[in-house]
GROMACS .gro file of N, CA and C in nm:
model
  309
    1MET      N    1   0.090  -0.117  -0.001
    1MET     CA    2  -0.007   0.000  -0.003
    1MET      C    3   0.090   0.128   0.002
    2PHE      N    4   0.042   0.224  -0.061
    2PHE     CA    5   0.114   0.346  -0.072
    2PHE      C    6   0.032   0.459   0.003
    3ASN      N    7   0.107   0.533   0.093
    3ASN     CA    8   0.058   0.651   0.162
    3ASN      C    9   0.042   0.765   0.065
    4VAL      N   10  -0.074   0.819   0.055
    4VAL     CA   11  -0.092   0.933  -0.032
    4VAL      C   12  -0.158   1.051   0.032
    5THR      N   13  -0.107   1.174   0.016
    5THR     CA   14  -0.174   1.296   0.061
    5THR      C   15  -0.235   1.362  -0.059
    6PHE      N   16  -0.358   1.387  -0.072
    6PHE     CA   17  -0.422   1.464  -0.175
    6PHE      C   18  -0.432   1.606  -0.126
    7ILE      N   19  -0.395   1.700  -0.212
    7ILE     CA   20  -0.416   1.840  -0.177
    7ILE      C   21  -0.493   1.918  -0.289
    8LYS      N   22  -0.566   2.014  -0.251
    8LYS     CA   23  -0.628   2.100  -0.346
    8LYS      C   24  -0.652   2.241  -0.284
    9ASN      N   25  -0.692   2.337  -0.367
    9ASN     CA   26  -0.715   2.473  -0.309
    9ASN      C   27  -0.869   2.493  -0.343
   10THR      N   28  -0.940   2.557  -0.258
   10THR     CA   29  -1.074   2.611  -0.286
   10THR      C   30  -1.070   2.758  -0.290
   11PHE      N   31  -1.118   2.818  -0.409
   11PHE     CA   32  -1.097   2.959  -0.431
   11PHE      C   33  -1.247   3.027  -0.415
   12ASP      N   34  -1.231   3.151  -0.351
   12ASP     CA   35  -1.347   3.245  -0.342
   12ASP      C   36  -1.362   3.315  -0.468
   13ALA      N   37  -1.369   3.255  -0.577
   13ALA     CA   38  -1.371   3.311  -0.715
   13ALA      C   39  -1.424   3.206  -0.809
   14PRO      N   40  -1.495   3.238  -0.922
   14PRO     CA   41  -1.539   3.138  -1.013
   14PRO      C   42  -1.435   3.084  -1.102
   15SER      N   43  -1.310   3.139  -1.098
   15SER     CA   44  -1.202   3.102  -1.190
   15SER      C   45  -1.069   3.131  -1.107
   16PRO      N   46  -0.954   3.076  -1.165
   16PRO     CA   47  -0.833   3.108  -1.100
   16PRO      C   48  -0.807   3.262  -1.082
   17ASP      N   49  -0.774   3.309  -0.963
   17ASP     CA   50  -0.748   3.447  -0.938
   17ASP      C   51  -0.644   3.460  -0.823
   18SER      N   52  -0.526   3.496  -0.861
   18SER     CA   53  -0.423   3.499  -0.756
   18SER      C   54  -0.450   3.609  -0.649
   19ASN      N   55  -0.551   3.694  -0.667
   19ASN     CA   56  -0.587   3.789  -0.566
   19ASN      C   57  -0.698   3.741  -0.474
   20ALA      N   58  -0.767   3.632  -0.512
   20ALA     CA   59  -0.884   3.591  -0.434
   20ALA      C   60  -0.844   3.511  -0.309
   21ARG      N   61  -0.936   3.516  -0.215
   21ARG     CA   62  -0.921   3.442  -0.088
   21ARG      C   63  -0.935   3.291  -0.127
   22PHE      N   64  -0.849   3.211  -0.061
   22PHE     CA   65  -0.855   3.068  -0.093
   22PHE      C   66  -0.812   2.987   0.031
   23ALA      N   67  -0.863   2.858   0.032
   23ALA     CA   68  -0.835   2.769   0.143
   23ALA      C   69  -0.751   2.653   0.082
   24ALA      N   70  -0.639   2.616   0.156
   24ALA     CA   71  -0.570   2.496   0.122
   24ALA      C   72  -0.629   2.372   0.194
   25LEU      N   73  -0.659   2.265   0.126
   25LEU     CA   74  -0.716   2.147   0.174
   25LEU      C   75  -0.629   2.025   0.156
   26ARG      N   76  -0.643   1.928   0.244
   26ARG     CA   77  -0.569   1.799   0.227
   26ARG      C   78  -0.650   1.677   0.278
   27ARG      N   79  -0.614   1.570   0.227
   27ARG     CA   80  -0.683   1.441   0.276
   27ARG      C   81  -0.570   1.328   0.258
   28ASP      N   82  -0.569   1.245   0.364
   28ASP     CA   83  -0.467   1.132   0.366
   28ASP      C   84  -0.541   1.004   0.336
   29ASP      N   85  -0.484   0.925   0.241
   29ASP     CA   86  -0.541   0.796   0.211
   29ASP      C   87  -0.436   0.697   0.181
   30GLN      N   88  -0.471   0.577   0.159
   30GLN     CA   89  -0.368   0.470   0.113
   30GLN      C   90  -0.422   0.419  -0.024
   31LEU      N   91  -0.335   0.386  -0.109
   31LEU     CA   92  -0.375   0.330  -0.238
   31LEU      C   93  -0.292   0.193  -0.260
   32PRO      N   94  -0.347   0.104  -0.327
   32PRO     CA   95  -0.280  -0.023  -0.356
   32PRO      C   96  -0.189  -0.022  -0.478
   33PHE      N   97  -0.173   0.105  -0.530
   33PHE     CA   98  -0.094   0.129  -0.652
   33PHE      C   99  -0.038   0.270  -0.651
   34ALA      N  100   0.065   0.289  -0.727
   34ALA     CA  101   0.118   0.425  -0.740
   34ALA      C  102   0.035   0.514  -0.819
   35PRO      N  103   0.000   0.637  -0.770
   35PRO     CA  104  -0.089   0.730  -0.843
   35PRO      C  105  -0.007   0.789  -0.966
   36THR      N  106  -0.087   0.828  -1.066
   36THR     CA  107  -0.025   0.900  -1.178
   36THR      C  108  -0.114   1.022  -1.224
   37VAL      N  109  -0.055   1.105  -1.292
   37VAL     CA  110  -0.126   1.229  -1.342
   37VAL      C  111  -0.226   1.185  -1.436
   38GLY      N  112  -0.354   1.239  -1.422
   38GLY     CA  113  -0.465   1.211  -1.510
   38GLY      C  114  -0.560   1.109  -1.450
   39GLN      N  115  -0.518   1.037  -1.342
   39GLN     CA  116  -0.619   0.946  -1.280
   39GLN      C  117  -0.723   1.035  -1.218
   40GLU      N  118  -0.835   0.977  -1.191
   40GLU     CA  119  -0.940   1.038  -1.128
   40GLU      C  120  -0.980   0.946  -1.000
   41PHE      N  121  -0.993   1.017  -0.877
   41PHE     CA  122  -1.029   0.938  -0.767
   41PHE      C  123  -1.171   0.991  -0.726
   42PHE      N  124  -1.253   0.899  -0.681
   42PHE     CA  125  -1.383   0.928  -0.643
   42PHE      C  126  -1.408   0.882  -0.500
   43TRP      N  127  -1.446   0.991  -0.415
   43TRP     CA  128  -1.488   0.960  -0.282
   43TRP      C  129  -1.647   0.982  -0.292
   44ALA      N  130  -1.713   0.904  -0.210
   44ALA     CA  131  -1.857   0.910  -0.223
   44ALA      C  132  -1.922   1.042  -0.188
   45THR      N  133  -1.848   1.127  -0.126
   45THR     CA  134  -1.906   1.254  -0.074
   45THR      C  135  -1.899   1.368  -0.178
   46GLU      N  136  -1.834   1.344  -0.291
   46GLU     CA  137  -1.824   1.452  -0.387
   46GLU      C  138  -1.788   1.392  -0.528
   47LYS      N  139  -1.776   1.482  -0.622
   47LYS     CA  140  -1.736   1.440  -0.758
   47LYS      C  141  -1.600   1.383  -0.776
   48ALA      N  142  -1.567   1.316  -0.887
   48ALA     CA  143  -1.438   1.268  -0.897
   48ALA      C  144  -1.337   1.373  -0.904
   49GLN      N  145  -1.209   1.351  -0.850
   49GLN     CA  146  -1.110   1.441  -0.843
   49GLN      C  147  -0.995   1.400  -0.930
   50LYS      N  148  -0.959   1.480  -1.036
   50LYS     CA  149  -0.852   1.451  -1.126
   50LYS      C  150  -0.715   1.488  -1.079
   51VAL      N  151  -0.621   1.405  -1.083
   51VAL     CA  152  -0.479   1.431  -1.038
   51VAL      C  153  -0.414   1.515  -1.141
   52VAL      N  154  -0.354   1.624  -1.106
   52VAL     CA  155  -0.274   1.713  -1.201
   52VAL      C  156  -0.134   1.708  -1.178
   53ALA      N  157  -0.083   1.670  -1.061
   53ALA     CA  158   0.060   1.650  -1.034
   53ALA      C  159   0.082   1.547  -0.922
   54VAL      N  160   0.185   1.475  -0.937
   54VAL     CA  161   0.227   1.373  -0.840
   54VAL      C  162   0.372   1.396  -0.805
   55THR      N  163   0.394   1.379  -0.668
   55THR     CA  164   0.534   1.403  -0.620
   55THR      C  165   0.553   1.283  -0.510
   56TRP      N  166   0.673   1.218  -0.530
   56TRP     CA  167   0.720   1.117  -0.434
   56TRP      C  168   0.810   1.180  -0.331
   57ASN      N  169   0.786   1.152  -0.207
   57ASN     CA  170   0.880   1.203  -0.097
   57ASN      C  171   0.960   1.087  -0.049
   58PHE      N  172   1.082   1.080  -0.077
   58PHE     CA  173   1.171   0.967  -0.037
   58PHE      C  174   1.177   0.959   0.120
   59GLU      N  175   1.190   1.072   0.187
   59GLU     CA  176   1.208   1.072   0.333
   59GLU      C  177   1.087   1.011   0.410
   60GLU      N  178   0.968   1.045   0.352
   60GLU     CA  179   0.843   0.994   0.421
   60GLU      C  180   0.787   0.874   0.350
   61SER      N  181   0.844   0.827   0.240
   61SER     CA  182   0.794   0.719   0.155
   61SER      C  183   0.644   0.730   0.134
   62SER      N  184   0.614   0.843   0.076
   62SER     CA  185   0.478   0.873   0.043
   62SER      C  186   0.454   0.953  -0.084
   63PHE      N  187   0.343   0.957  -0.142
   63PHE     CA  188   0.312   1.041  -0.256
   63PHE      C  189   0.226   1.164  -0.209
   64THR      N  190   0.239   1.269  -0.287
   64THR     CA  191   0.154   1.390  -0.272
   64THR      C  192   0.085   1.410  -0.411
   65CYS      N  193  -0.040   1.403  -0.413
   65CYS     CA  194  -0.110   1.425  -0.534
   65CYS      C  195  -0.190   1.558  -0.533
   66LYS      N  196  -0.166   1.644  -0.620
   66LYS     CA  197  -0.240   1.775  -0.635
   66LYS      C  198  -0.354   1.738  -0.732
   67VAL      N  199  -0.481   1.763  -0.680
   67VAL     CA  200  -0.600   1.748  -0.765
   67VAL      C  201  -0.650   1.883  -0.807
   68GLU      N  202  -0.745   1.880  -0.908
   68GLU     CA  203  -0.789   2.007  -0.963
   68GLU      C  204  -0.842   2.101  -0.846
   69ASP      N  205  -0.823   2.225  -0.863
   69ASP     CA  206  -0.890   2.314  -0.765
   69ASP      C  207  -1.035   2.328  -0.774
   70GLU      N  208  -1.093   2.382  -0.668
   70GLU     CA  209  -1.242   2.395  -0.654
   70GLU      C  210  -1.257   2.544  -0.661
   71PHE      N  211  -1.370   2.580  -0.726
   71PHE     CA  212  -1.414   2.729  -0.750
   71PHE      C  213  -1.555   2.749  -0.707
   72VAL      N  214  -1.585   2.868  -0.663
   72VAL     CA  215  -1.716   2.902  -0.626
   72VAL      C  216  -1.797   2.914  -0.759
   73ASP      N  217  -1.917   2.860  -0.762
   73ASP     CA  218  -2.010   2.869  -0.871
   73ASP      C  219  -2.089   2.994  -0.856
   74ALA      N  220  -2.052   3.101  -0.916
   74ALA     CA  221  -2.126   3.233  -0.894
   74ALA      C  222  -2.264   3.232  -0.969
   75LEU      N  223  -2.288   3.134  -1.056
   75LEU     CA  224  -2.411   3.139  -1.127
   75LEU      C  225  -2.518   3.043  -1.067
   76GLY      N  226  -2.464   2.939  -0.994
   76GLY     CA  227  -2.558   2.838  -0.940
   76GLY      C  228  -2.651   2.888  -0.831
   77ILE      N  229  -2.779   2.865  -0.844
   77ILE     CA  230  -2.867   2.904  -0.736
   77ILE      C  231  -2.853   2.829  -0.617
   78ASP      N  232  -2.822   2.695  -0.626
   78ASP     CA  233  -2.811   2.613  -0.502
   78ASP      C  234  -2.669   2.587  -0.465
   79ALA      N  235  -2.578   2.658  -0.532
   79ALA     CA  236  -2.433   2.638  -0.518
   79ALA      C  237  -2.387   2.694  -0.383
   80PHE      N  238  -2.290   2.625  -0.329
   80PHE     CA  239  -2.230   2.673  -0.202
   80PHE      C  240  -2.143   2.798  -0.221
   81ASP      N  241  -2.142   2.891  -0.133
   81ASP     CA  242  -2.049   2.996  -0.140
   81ASP      C  243  -1.916   2.951  -0.073
   82PHE      N  244  -1.811   3.036  -0.076
   82PHE     CA  245  -1.679   3.000  -0.034
   82PHE      C  246  -1.688   2.952   0.116
   83ASP      N  247  -1.751   3.030   0.199
   83ASP     CA  248  -1.750   2.986   0.348
   83ASP      C  249  -1.828   2.851   0.362
   84GLU      N  250  -1.934   2.827   0.292
   84GLU     CA  251  -1.994   2.695   0.299
   84GLU      C  252  -1.904   2.584   0.247
   85LEU      N  253  -1.839   2.605   0.134
   85LEU     CA  254  -1.738   2.505   0.091
   85LEU      C  255  -1.636   2.469   0.192
   86VAL      N  256  -1.575   2.567   0.261
   86VAL     CA  257  -1.476   2.550   0.357
   86VAL      C  258  -1.534   2.487   0.479
   87GLU      N  259  -1.651   2.529   0.524
   87GLU     CA  260  -1.715   2.470   0.649
   87GLU      C  261  -1.752   2.322   0.614
   88ASN      N  262  -1.795   2.295   0.496
   88ASN     CA  263  -1.841   2.159   0.465
   88ASN      C  264  -1.727   2.062   0.428
   89ALA      N  265  -1.607   2.112   0.404
   89ALA     CA  266  -1.483   2.036   0.364
   89ALA      C  267  -1.468   1.914   0.452
   90PRO      N  268  -1.466   1.923   0.596
   90PRO     CA  269  -1.444   1.803   0.676
   90PRO      C  270  -1.551   1.700   0.654
   91CYS      N  271  -1.668   1.735   0.620
   91CYS     CA  272  -1.780   1.635   0.599
   91CYS      C  273  -1.750   1.559   0.466
   92ARG      N  274  -1.672   1.618   0.385
   92ARG     CA  275  -1.640   1.567   0.251
   92ARG      C  276  -1.507   1.488   0.261
   93GLY      N  277  -1.444   1.494   0.373
   93GLY     CA  278  -1.319   1.409   0.398
   93GLY      C  279  -1.192   1.508   0.389
   94TRP      N  280  -1.207   1.634   0.364
   94TRP     CA  281  -1.087   1.718   0.353
   94TRP      C  282  -1.062   1.794   0.485
   95LYS      N  283  -0.933   1.809   0.519
   95LYS     CA  284  -0.891   1.893   0.629
   95LYS      C  285  -0.852   2.030   0.578
   96VAL      N  286  -0.900   2.130   0.648
   96VAL     CA  287  -0.864   2.263   0.611
   96VAL      C  288  -0.725   2.295   0.674
   97VAL      N  289  -0.622   2.310   0.586
   97VAL     CA  290  -0.489   2.339   0.633
   97VAL      C  291  -0.471   2.490   0.672
   98ARG      N  292  -0.524   2.570   0.583
   98ARG     CA  293  -0.505   2.716   0.607
   98ARG      C  294  -0.597   2.796   0.515
   99ILE      N  295  -0.648   2.906   0.556
   99ILE     CA  296  -0.721   2.999   0.467
   99ILE      C  297  -0.638   3.123   0.448
  100PHE      N  298  -0.628   3.150   0.324
  100PHE     CA  299  -0.536   3.264   0.284
  100PHE      C  300  -0.626   3.386   0.249
  101ASP      N  301  -0.609   3.501   0.307
  101ASP     CA  302  -0.697   3.624   0.279
  101ASP      C  303  -0.666   3.666   0.133
  102ALA      N  304  -0.761   3.739   0.081
  102ALA     CA  305  -0.747   3.808  -0.051
  102ALA      C  306  -0.640   3.911  -0.047
  103LYS      N  307  -0.570   3.934  -0.157
  103LYS     CA  308  -0.470   4.037  -0.165
  103LYS      C  309  -0.520   4.173  -0.191
   0.00000   0.00000   0.00000
């Protein structure tokens, strides 16, 4: 089994914006195979997450997988806003590492 840390950012914007507030999230899991870029992982609490980068840490004997970032859906009537996404992250299996204020 491989120890894997999945990471992603949740942005308080509908698209990538370096000036927007965002939250760094992580989740730790084990996989029976080495992850690769392009794979998608599905946890029952949310949509599939596509891996965009993989790093092997020799010292910790583990992988870190960066999955696609999450953005606020400004047009969705029932969509969560940033605060709701961050508040709901633990229910979806993600740990909030840090929230970065807007620049």
